[in-house]
PDB file of C-alpha atoms in Angstrom:
ATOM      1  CA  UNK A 307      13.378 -53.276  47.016  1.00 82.00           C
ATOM      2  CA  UNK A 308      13.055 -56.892  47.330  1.00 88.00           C
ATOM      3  CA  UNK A 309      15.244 -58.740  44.318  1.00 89.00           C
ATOM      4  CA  UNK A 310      16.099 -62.161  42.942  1.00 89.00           C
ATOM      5  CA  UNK A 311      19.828 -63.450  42.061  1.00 89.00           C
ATOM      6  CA  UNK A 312      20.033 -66.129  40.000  1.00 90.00           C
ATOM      7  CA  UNK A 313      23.078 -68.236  39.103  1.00 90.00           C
ATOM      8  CA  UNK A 314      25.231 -71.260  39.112  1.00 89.00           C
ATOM      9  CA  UNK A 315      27.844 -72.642  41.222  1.00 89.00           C
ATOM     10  CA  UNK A 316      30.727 -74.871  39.900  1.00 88.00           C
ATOM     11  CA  UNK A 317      32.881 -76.612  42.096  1.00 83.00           C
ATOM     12  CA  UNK A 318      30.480 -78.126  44.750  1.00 81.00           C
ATOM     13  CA  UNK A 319      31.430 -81.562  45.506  1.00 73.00           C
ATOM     14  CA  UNK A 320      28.777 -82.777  47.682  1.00 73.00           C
ATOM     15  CA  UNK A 321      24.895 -81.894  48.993  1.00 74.00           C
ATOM     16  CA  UNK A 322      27.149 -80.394  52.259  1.00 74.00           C
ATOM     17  CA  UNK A 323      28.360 -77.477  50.008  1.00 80.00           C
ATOM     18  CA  UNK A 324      24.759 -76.496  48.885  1.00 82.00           C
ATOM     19  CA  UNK A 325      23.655 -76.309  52.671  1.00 83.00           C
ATOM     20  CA  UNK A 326      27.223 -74.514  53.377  1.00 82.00           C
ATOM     21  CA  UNK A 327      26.650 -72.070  50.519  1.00 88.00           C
ATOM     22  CA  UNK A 328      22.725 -72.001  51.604  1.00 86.00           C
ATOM     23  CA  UNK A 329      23.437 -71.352  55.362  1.00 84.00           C
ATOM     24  CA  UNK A 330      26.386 -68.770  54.386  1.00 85.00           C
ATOM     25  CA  UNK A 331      23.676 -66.313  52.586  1.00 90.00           C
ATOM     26  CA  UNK A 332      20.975 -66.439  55.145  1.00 89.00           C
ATOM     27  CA  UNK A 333      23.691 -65.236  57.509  1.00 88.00           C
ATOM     28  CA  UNK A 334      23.901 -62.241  55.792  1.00 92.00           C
ATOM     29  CA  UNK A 335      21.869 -58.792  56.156  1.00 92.00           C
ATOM     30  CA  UNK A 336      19.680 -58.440  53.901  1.00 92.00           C
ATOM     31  CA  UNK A 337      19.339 -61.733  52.649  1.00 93.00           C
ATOM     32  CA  UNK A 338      16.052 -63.247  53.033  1.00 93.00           C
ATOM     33  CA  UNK A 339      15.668 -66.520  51.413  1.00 92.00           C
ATOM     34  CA  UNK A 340      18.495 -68.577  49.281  1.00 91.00           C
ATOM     35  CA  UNK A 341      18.259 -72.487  47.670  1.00 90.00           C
ATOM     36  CA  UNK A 342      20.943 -74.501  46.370  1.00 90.00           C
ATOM     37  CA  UNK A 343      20.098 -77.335  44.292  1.00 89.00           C
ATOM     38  CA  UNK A 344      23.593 -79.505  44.389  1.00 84.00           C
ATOM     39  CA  UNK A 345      21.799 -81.451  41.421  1.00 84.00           C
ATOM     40  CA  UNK A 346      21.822 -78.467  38.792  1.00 86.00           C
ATOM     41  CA  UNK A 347      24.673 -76.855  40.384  1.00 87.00           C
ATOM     42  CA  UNK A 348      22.469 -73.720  40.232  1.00 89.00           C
ATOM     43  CA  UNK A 349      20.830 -71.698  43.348  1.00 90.00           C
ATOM     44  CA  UNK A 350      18.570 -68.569  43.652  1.00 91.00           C
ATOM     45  CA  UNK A 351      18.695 -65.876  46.286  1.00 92.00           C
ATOM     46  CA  UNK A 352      15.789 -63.312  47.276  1.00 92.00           C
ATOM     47  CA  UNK A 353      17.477 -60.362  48.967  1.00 92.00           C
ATOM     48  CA  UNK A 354      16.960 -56.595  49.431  1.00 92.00           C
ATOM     49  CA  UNK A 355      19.092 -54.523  47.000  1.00 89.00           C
ATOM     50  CA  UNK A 356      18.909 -51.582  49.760  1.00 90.00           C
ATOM     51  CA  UNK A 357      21.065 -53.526  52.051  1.00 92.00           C
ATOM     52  CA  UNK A 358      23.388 -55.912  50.152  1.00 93.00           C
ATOM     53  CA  UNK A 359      24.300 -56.031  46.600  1.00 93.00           C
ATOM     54  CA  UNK A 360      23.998 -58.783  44.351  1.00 91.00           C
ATOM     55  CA  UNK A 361      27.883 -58.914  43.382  1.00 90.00           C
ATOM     56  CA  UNK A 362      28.581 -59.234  47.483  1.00 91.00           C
ATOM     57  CA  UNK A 363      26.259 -62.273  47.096  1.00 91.00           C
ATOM     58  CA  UNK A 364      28.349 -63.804  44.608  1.00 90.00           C
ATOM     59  CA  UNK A 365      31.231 -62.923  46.774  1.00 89.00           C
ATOM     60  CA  UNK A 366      30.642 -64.497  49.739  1.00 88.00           C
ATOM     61  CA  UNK A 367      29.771 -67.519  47.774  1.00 88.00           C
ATOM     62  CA  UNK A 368      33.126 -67.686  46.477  1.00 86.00           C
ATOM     63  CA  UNK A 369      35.073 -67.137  49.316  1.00 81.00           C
ATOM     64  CA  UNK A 370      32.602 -70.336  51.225  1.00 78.00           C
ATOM     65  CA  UNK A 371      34.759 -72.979  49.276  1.00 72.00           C
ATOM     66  CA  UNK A 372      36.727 -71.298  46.147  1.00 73.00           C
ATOM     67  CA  UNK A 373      33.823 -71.787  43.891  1.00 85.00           C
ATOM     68  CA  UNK A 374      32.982 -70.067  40.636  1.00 87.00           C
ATOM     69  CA  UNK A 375      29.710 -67.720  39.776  1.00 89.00           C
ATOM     70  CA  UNK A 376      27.751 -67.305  36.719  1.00 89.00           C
ATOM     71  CA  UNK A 377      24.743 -65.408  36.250  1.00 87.00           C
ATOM     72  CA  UNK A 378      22.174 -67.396  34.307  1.00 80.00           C
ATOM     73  CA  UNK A 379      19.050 -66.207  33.045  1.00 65.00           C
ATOM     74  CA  UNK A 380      15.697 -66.769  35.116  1.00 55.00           C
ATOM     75  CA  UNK A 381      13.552 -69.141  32.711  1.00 54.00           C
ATOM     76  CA  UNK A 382      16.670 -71.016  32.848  1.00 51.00           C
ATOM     77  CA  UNK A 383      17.036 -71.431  36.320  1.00 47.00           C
ATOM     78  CA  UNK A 384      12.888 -71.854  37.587  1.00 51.00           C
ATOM     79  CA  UNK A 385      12.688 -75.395  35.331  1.00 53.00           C
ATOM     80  CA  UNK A 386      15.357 -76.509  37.304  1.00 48.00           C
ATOM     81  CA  UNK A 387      13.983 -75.654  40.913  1.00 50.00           C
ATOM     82  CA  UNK A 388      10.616 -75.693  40.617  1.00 52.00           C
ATOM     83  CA  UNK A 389      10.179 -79.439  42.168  1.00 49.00           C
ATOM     84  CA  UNK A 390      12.616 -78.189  45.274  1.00 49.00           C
ATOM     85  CA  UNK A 391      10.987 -77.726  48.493  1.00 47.00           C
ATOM     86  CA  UNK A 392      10.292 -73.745  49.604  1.00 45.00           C
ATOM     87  CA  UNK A 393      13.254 -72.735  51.364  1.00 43.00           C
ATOM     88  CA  UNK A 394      12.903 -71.472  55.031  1.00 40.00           C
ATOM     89  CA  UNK A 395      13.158 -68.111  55.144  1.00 39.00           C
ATOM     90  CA  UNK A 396      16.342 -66.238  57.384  1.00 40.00           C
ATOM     91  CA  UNK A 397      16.573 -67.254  60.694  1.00 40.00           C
ATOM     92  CA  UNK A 398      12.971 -68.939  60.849  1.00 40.00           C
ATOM     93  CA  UNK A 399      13.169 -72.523  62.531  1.00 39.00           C
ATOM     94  CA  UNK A 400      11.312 -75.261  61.742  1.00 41.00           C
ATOM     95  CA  UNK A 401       8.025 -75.855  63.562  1.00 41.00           C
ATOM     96  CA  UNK A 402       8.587 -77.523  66.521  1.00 42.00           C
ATOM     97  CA  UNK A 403      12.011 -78.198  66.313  1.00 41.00           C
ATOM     98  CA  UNK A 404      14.019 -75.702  68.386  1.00 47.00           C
ATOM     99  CA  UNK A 405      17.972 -75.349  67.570  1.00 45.00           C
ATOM    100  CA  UNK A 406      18.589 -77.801  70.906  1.00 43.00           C
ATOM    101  CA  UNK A 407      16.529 -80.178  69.726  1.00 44.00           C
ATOM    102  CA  UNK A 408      18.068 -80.034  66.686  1.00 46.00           C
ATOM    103  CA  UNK A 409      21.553 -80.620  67.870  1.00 47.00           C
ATOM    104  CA  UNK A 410      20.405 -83.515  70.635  1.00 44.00           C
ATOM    105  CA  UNK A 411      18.850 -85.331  67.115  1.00 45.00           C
ATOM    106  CA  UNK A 412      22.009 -84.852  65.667  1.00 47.00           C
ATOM    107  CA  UNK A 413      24.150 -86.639  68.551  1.00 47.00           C
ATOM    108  CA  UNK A 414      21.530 -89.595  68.341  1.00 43.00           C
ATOM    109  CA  UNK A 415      22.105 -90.141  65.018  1.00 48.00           C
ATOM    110  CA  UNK A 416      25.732 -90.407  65.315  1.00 45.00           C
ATOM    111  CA  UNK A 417      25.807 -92.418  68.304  1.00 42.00           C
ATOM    112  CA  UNK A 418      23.272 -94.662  66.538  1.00 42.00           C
ATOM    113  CA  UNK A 419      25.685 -94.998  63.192  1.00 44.00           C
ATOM    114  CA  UNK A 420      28.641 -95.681  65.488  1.00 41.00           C
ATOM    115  CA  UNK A 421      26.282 -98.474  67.687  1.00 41.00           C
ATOM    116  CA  UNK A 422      25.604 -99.923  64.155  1.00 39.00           C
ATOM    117  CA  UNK A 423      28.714 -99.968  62.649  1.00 44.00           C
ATOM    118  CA  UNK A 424      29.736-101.678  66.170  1.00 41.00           C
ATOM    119  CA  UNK A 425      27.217-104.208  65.298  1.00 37.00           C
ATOM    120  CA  UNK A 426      28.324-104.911  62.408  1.00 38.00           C
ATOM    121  CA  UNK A 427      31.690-105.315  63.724  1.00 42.00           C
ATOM    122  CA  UNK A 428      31.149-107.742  65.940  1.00 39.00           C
ATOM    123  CA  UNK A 429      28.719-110.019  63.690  1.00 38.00           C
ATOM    124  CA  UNK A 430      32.063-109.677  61.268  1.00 39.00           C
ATOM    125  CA  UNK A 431      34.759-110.237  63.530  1.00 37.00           C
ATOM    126  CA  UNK A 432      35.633-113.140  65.874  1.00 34.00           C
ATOM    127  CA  UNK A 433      36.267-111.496  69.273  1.00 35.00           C
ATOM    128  CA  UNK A 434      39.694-112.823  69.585  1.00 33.00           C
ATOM    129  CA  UNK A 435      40.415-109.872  66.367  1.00 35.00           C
ATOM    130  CA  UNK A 436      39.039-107.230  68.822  1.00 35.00           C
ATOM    131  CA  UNK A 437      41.211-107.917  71.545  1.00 32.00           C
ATOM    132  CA  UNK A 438      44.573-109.457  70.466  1.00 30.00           C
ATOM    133  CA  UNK A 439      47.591-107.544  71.675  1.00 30.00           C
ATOM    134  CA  UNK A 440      45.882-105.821  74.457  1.00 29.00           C
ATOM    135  CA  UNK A 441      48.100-105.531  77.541  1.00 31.00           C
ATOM    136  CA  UNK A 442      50.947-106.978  75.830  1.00 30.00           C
ATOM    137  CA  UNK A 443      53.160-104.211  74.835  1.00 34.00           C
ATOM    138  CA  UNK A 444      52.773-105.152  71.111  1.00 35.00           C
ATOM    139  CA  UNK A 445      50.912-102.660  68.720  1.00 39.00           C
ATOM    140  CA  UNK A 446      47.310-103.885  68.709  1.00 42.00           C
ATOM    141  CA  UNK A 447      45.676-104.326  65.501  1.00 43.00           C
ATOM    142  CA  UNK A 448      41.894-104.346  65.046  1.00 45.00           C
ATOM    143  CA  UNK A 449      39.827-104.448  62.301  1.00 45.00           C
ATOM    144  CA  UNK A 450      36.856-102.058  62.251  1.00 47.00           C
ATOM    145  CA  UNK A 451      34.168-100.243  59.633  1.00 46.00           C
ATOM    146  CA  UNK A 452      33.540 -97.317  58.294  1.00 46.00           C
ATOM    147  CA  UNK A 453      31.346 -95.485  55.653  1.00 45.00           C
ATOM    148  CA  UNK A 454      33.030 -93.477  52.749  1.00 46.00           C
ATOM    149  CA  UNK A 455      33.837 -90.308  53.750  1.00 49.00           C
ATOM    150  CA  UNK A 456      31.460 -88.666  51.286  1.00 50.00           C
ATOM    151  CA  UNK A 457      28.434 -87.418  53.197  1.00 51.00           C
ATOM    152  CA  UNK A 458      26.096 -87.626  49.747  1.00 49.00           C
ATOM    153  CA  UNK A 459      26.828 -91.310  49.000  1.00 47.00           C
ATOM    154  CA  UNK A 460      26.203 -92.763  52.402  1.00 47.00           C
ATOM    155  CA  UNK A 461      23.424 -94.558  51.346  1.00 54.00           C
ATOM    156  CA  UNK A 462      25.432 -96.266  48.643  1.00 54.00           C
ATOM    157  CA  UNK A 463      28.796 -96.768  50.418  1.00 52.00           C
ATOM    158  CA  UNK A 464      30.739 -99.844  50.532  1.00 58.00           C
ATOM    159  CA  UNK A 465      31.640-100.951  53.999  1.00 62.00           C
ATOM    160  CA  UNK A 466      35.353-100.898  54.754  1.00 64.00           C
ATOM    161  CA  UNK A 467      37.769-102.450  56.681  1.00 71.00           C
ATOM    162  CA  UNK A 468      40.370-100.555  58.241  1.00 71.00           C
ATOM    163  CA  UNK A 469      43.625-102.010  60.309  1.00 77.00           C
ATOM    164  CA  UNK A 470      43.767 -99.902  63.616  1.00 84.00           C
ATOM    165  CA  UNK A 471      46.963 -99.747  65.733  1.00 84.00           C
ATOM    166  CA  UNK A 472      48.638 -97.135  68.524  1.00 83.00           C
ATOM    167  CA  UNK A 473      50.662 -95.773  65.427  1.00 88.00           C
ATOM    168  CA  UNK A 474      46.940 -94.181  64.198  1.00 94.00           C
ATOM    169  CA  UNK A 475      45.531 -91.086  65.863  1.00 96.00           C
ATOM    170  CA  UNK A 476      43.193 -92.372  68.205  1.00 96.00           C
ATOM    171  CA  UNK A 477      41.200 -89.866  70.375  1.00 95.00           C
ATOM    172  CA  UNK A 478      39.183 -91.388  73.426  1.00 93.00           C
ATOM    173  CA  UNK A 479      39.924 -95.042  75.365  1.00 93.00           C
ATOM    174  CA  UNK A 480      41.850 -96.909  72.610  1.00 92.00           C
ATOM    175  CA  UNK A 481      40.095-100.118  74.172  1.00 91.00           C
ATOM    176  CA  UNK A 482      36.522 -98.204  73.678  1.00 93.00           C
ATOM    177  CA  UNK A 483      34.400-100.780  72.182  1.00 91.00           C
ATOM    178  CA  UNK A 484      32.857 -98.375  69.552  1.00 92.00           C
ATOM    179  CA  UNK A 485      35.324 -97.117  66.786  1.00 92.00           C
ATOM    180  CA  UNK A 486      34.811 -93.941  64.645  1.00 92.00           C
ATOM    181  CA  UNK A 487      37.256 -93.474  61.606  1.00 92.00           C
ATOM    182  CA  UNK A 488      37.100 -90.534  60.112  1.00 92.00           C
ATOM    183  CA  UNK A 489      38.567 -88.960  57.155  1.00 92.00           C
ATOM    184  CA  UNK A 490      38.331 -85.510  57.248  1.00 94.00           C
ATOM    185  CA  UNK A 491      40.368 -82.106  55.503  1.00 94.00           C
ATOM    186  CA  UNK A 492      41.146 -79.317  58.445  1.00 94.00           C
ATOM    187  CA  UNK A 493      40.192 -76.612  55.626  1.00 91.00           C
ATOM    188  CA  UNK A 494      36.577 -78.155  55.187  1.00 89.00           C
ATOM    189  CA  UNK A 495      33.692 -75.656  56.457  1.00 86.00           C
ATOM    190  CA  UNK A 496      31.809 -78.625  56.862  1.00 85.00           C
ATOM    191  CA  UNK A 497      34.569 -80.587  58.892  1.00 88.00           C
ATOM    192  CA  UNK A 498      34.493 -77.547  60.970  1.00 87.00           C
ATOM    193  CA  UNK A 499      30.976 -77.342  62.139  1.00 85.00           C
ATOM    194  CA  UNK A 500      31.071 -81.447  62.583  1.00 84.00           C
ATOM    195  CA  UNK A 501      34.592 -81.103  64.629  1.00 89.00           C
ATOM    196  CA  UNK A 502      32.538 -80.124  67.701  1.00 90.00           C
ATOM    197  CA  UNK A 503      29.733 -82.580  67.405  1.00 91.00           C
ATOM    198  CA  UNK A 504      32.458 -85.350  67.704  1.00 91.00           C
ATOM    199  CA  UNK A 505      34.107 -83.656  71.081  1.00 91.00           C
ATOM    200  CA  UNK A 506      30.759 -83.913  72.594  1.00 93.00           C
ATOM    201  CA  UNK A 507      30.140 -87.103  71.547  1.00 93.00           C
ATOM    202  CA  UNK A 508      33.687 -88.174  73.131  1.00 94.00           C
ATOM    203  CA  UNK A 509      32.873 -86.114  76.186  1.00 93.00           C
ATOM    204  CA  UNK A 510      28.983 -88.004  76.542  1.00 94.00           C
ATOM    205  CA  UNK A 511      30.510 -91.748  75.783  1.00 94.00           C
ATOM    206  CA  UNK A 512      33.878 -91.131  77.390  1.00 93.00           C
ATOM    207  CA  UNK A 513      35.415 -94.620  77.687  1.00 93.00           C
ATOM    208  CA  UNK A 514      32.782 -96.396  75.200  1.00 94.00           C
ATOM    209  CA  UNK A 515      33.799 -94.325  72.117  1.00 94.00           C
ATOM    210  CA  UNK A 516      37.152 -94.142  70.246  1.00 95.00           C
ATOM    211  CA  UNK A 517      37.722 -91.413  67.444  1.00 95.00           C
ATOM    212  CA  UNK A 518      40.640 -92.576  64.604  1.00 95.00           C
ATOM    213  CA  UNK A 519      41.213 -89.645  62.180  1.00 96.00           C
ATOM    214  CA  UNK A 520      42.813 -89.871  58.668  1.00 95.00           C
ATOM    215  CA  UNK A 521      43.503 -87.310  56.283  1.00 96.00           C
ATOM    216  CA  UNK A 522      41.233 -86.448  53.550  1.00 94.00           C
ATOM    217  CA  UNK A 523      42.951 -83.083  51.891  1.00 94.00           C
ATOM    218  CA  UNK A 524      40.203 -82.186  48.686  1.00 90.00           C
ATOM    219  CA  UNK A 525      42.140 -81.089  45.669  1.00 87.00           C
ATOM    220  CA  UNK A 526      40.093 -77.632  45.846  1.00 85.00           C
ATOM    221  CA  UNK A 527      41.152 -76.660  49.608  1.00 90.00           C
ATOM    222  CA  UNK A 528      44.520 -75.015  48.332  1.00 91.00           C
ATOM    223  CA  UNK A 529      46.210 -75.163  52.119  1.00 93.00           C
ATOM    224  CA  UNK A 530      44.368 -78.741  53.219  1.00 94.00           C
ATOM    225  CA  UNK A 531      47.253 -80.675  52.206  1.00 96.00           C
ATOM    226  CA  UNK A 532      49.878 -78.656  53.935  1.00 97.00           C
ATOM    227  CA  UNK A 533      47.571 -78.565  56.902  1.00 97.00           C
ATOM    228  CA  UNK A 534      47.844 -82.232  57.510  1.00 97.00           C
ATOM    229  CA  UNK A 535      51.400 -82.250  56.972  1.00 98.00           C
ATOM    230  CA  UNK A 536      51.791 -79.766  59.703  1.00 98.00           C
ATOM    231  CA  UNK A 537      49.224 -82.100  61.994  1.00 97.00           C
ATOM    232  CA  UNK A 538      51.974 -84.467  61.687  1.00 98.00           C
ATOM    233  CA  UNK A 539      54.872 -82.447  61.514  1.00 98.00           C
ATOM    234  CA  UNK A 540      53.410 -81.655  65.515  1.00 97.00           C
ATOM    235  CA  UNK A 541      52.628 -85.476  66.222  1.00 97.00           C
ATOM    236  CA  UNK A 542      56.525 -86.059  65.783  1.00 97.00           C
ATOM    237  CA  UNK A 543      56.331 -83.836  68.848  1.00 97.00           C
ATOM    238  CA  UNK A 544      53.349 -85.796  70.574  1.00 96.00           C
ATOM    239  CA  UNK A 545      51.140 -83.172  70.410  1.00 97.00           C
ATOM    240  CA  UNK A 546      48.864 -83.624  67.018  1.00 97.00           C
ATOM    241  CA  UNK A 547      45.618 -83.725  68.812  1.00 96.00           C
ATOM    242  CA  UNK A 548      46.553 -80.268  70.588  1.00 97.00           C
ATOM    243  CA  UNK A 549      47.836 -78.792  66.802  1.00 97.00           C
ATOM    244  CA  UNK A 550      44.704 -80.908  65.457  1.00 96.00           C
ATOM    245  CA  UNK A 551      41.996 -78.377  67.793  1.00 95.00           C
ATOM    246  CA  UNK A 552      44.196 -75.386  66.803  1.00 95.00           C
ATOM    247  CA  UNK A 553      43.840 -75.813  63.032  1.00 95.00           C
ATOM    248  CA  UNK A 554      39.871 -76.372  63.218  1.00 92.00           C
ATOM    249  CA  UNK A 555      39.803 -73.668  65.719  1.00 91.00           C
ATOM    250  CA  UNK A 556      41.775 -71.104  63.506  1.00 90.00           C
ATOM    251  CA  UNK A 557      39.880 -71.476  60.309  1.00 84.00           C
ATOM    252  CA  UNK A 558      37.614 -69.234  60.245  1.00 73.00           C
ATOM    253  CA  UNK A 559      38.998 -66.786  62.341  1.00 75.00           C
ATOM    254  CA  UNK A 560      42.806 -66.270  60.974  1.00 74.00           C
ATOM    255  CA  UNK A 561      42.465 -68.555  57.615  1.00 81.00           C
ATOM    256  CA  UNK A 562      45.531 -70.954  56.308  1.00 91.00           C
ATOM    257  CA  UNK A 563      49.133 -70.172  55.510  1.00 93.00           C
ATOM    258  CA  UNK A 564      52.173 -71.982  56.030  1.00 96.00           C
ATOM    259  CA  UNK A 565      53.156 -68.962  58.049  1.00 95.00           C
ATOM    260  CA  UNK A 566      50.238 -69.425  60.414  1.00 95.00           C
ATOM    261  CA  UNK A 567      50.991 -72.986  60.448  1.00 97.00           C
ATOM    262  CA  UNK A 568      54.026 -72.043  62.164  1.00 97.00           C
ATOM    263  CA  UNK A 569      53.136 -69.311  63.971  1.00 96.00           C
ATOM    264  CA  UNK A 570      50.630 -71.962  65.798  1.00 96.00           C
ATOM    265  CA  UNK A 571      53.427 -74.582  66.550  1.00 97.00           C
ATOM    266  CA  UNK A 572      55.147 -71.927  68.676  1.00 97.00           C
ATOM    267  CA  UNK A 573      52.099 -70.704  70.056  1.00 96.00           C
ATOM    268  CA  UNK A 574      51.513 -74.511  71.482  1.00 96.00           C
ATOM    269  CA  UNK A 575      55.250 -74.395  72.781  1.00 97.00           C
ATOM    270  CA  UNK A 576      56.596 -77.187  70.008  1.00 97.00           C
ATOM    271  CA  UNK A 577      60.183 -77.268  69.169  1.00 97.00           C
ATOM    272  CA  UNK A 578      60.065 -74.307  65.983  1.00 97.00           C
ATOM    273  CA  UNK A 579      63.078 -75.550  64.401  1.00 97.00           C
ATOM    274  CA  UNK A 580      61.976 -78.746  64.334  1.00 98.00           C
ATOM    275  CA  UNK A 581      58.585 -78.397  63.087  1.00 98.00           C
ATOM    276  CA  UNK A 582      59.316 -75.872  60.569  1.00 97.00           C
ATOM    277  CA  UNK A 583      61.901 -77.738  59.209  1.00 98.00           C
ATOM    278  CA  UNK A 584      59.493 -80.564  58.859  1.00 98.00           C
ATOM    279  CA  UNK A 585      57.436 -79.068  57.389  1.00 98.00           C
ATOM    280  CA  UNK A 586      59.107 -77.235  54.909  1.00 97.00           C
ATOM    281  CA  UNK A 587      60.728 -80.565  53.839  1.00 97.00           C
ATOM    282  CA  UNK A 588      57.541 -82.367  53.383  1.00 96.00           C
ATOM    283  CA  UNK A 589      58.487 -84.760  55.543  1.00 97.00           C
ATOM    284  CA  UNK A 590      54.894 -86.003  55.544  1.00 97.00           C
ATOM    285  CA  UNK A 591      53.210 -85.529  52.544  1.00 97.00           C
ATOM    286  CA  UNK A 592      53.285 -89.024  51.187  1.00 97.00           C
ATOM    287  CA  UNK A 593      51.659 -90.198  54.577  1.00 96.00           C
ATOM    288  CA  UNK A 594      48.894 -87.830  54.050  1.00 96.00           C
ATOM    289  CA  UNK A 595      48.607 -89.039  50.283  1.00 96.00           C
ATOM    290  CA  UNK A 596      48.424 -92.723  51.722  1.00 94.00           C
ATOM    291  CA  UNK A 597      45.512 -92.018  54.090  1.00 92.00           C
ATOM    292  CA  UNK A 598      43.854 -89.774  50.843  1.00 93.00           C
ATOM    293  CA  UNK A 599      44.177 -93.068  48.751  1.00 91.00           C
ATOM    294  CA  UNK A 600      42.663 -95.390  51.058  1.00 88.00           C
ATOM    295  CA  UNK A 601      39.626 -93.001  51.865  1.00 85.00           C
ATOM    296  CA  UNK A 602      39.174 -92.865  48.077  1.00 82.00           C
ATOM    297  CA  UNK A 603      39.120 -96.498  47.845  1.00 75.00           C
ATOM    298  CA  UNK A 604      41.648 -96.713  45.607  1.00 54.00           C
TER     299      UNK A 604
END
């Protein structure tokens, strides 16, 4: 028998954790529609009681990004989503628009917001800011843009300047002429899924693209902190990109611990004694804090 659960969800931060929470349920048998209005903080799912229950609904929303359930009663919840666009229904694409298709719009758009912010760049900077130190053994400083971190509030984002130098964690040519800063949490779902769109965007652009990553550990991701300490607890070793692909790679299969954390440093051959004494020192933490602070603006 076809059934309706409806309830709200505290502790979304952004429109990304409605879609997470949204693409979570239609994964699941016997789920066949769900919405998530970030807005109201409330959602509805349309499932069939004979094959899922509705407390392993609110389950697996609670284990997508340590959120909180409550039940609310349906009169309650309709005023609240009746101007939302009809959900698609499980597994049902969009007309047209095939999954590839889907994933080659994606990569355009990012290209195109790292071509603009390149733009921008360049109408900001003198060229002689873009180039100084190259070739010269000193640390070369740049200044480049970026958007806030915050997916929802890109439209309303300050630009920013950043300072970059070979002391950041630069992926790709570090004399690329297009510069992506990002400022991410390694115990974000939604980090996760984009991790791969920026490997193939550094694989299609090799030598025009540069990725610079900063840490962005959300209060509510109880191991994201420790997770970037451990990123550069294995950069001390040289090898944070390697440790950086291990951590996105092992969170949703094996899930966060500093045990795990440690357990990975050996796996990549890194000195043990080292790292774990590093990291049990928090040798790190403040850096991580500093790169939290300046994503936040603050």
């Amino acid at each position: 028998m076809t059934r309706k659960a409806k309830f709200k969800v505290n502790g979304m931060h952004c429109n990304s954790c409605a879609i997470l929470i949204e693409e979570k349920l239609k994964d699941l048998s016997g789920v066949i529609n769900a919405r998530i209005n970030f807005d109201s903080q409330k959602g509805v799912i349309v499932y069939d009681e004979e094959k899922i229950t509705e407390n392993s609904l609110y389950q697996a929303i609670k284990e997508a990004g340590d959120y909180q359930v409550v039940k609310i009663e349906e009169t309650e919840l309709e005023e609240e989503l009746k101007d939302l666009p009809a959900g698609r229904e499980k597994d049902k694409e969009p007309a047209g628009l095939p999954k590839i298709m889907l994933l080659l719009y994606l990569l355009v758009g990012f290209s195109l917001i790292s071509l603009i912010l390149n733009v921008v760049l360049l109408n900001k900077l003198s060229p002689g800011s873009l180039t100084a130190g190259i070739g010269t053994g000193a640390p070369q400083e740049q200044k480049v843009l970026a958007n806030n971190p915050q997916p929802s509030l890109l439209d309303q984002a300050p630009i920013a300047q950043f300072e970059i130098t070979k002391d950041n964690h630069v992926r790709g040519d570090f004399n690329a002429s297009i510069t992506l800063v990002e400022f991410s949490d390694f115990e974000c779902p939604f980090c996760e899924r984009h991790y791969p769109t920026l490997n193939k965007i550094l694989e299609d652009y090799k030598g025009k693209v540069r990725l610079v990553y900063k840490h962005f550990p959300l209060g509510f991701h109880p191991n994201a902190q420790k997770a970037a300490e451990a990123s550069e607890c294995a950069d001390e070793q040289g090898r944070f990109w390697e440790y950086h692909d291990k951590l996105f790679e092992n969170l949703a299969a094996s899930g966060y611990s500093v045990a795990n954390f440690k357990q990975w440093a050996k796996d990549l051959g890194l000195d043990s004694g080292k790292f774990n004494g590093c990291l049990d020192s928090g040798k790190f933490a403040q850096k991580v804090k500093d790169d939290f602070q300046e994503g936040s603006g603050k």
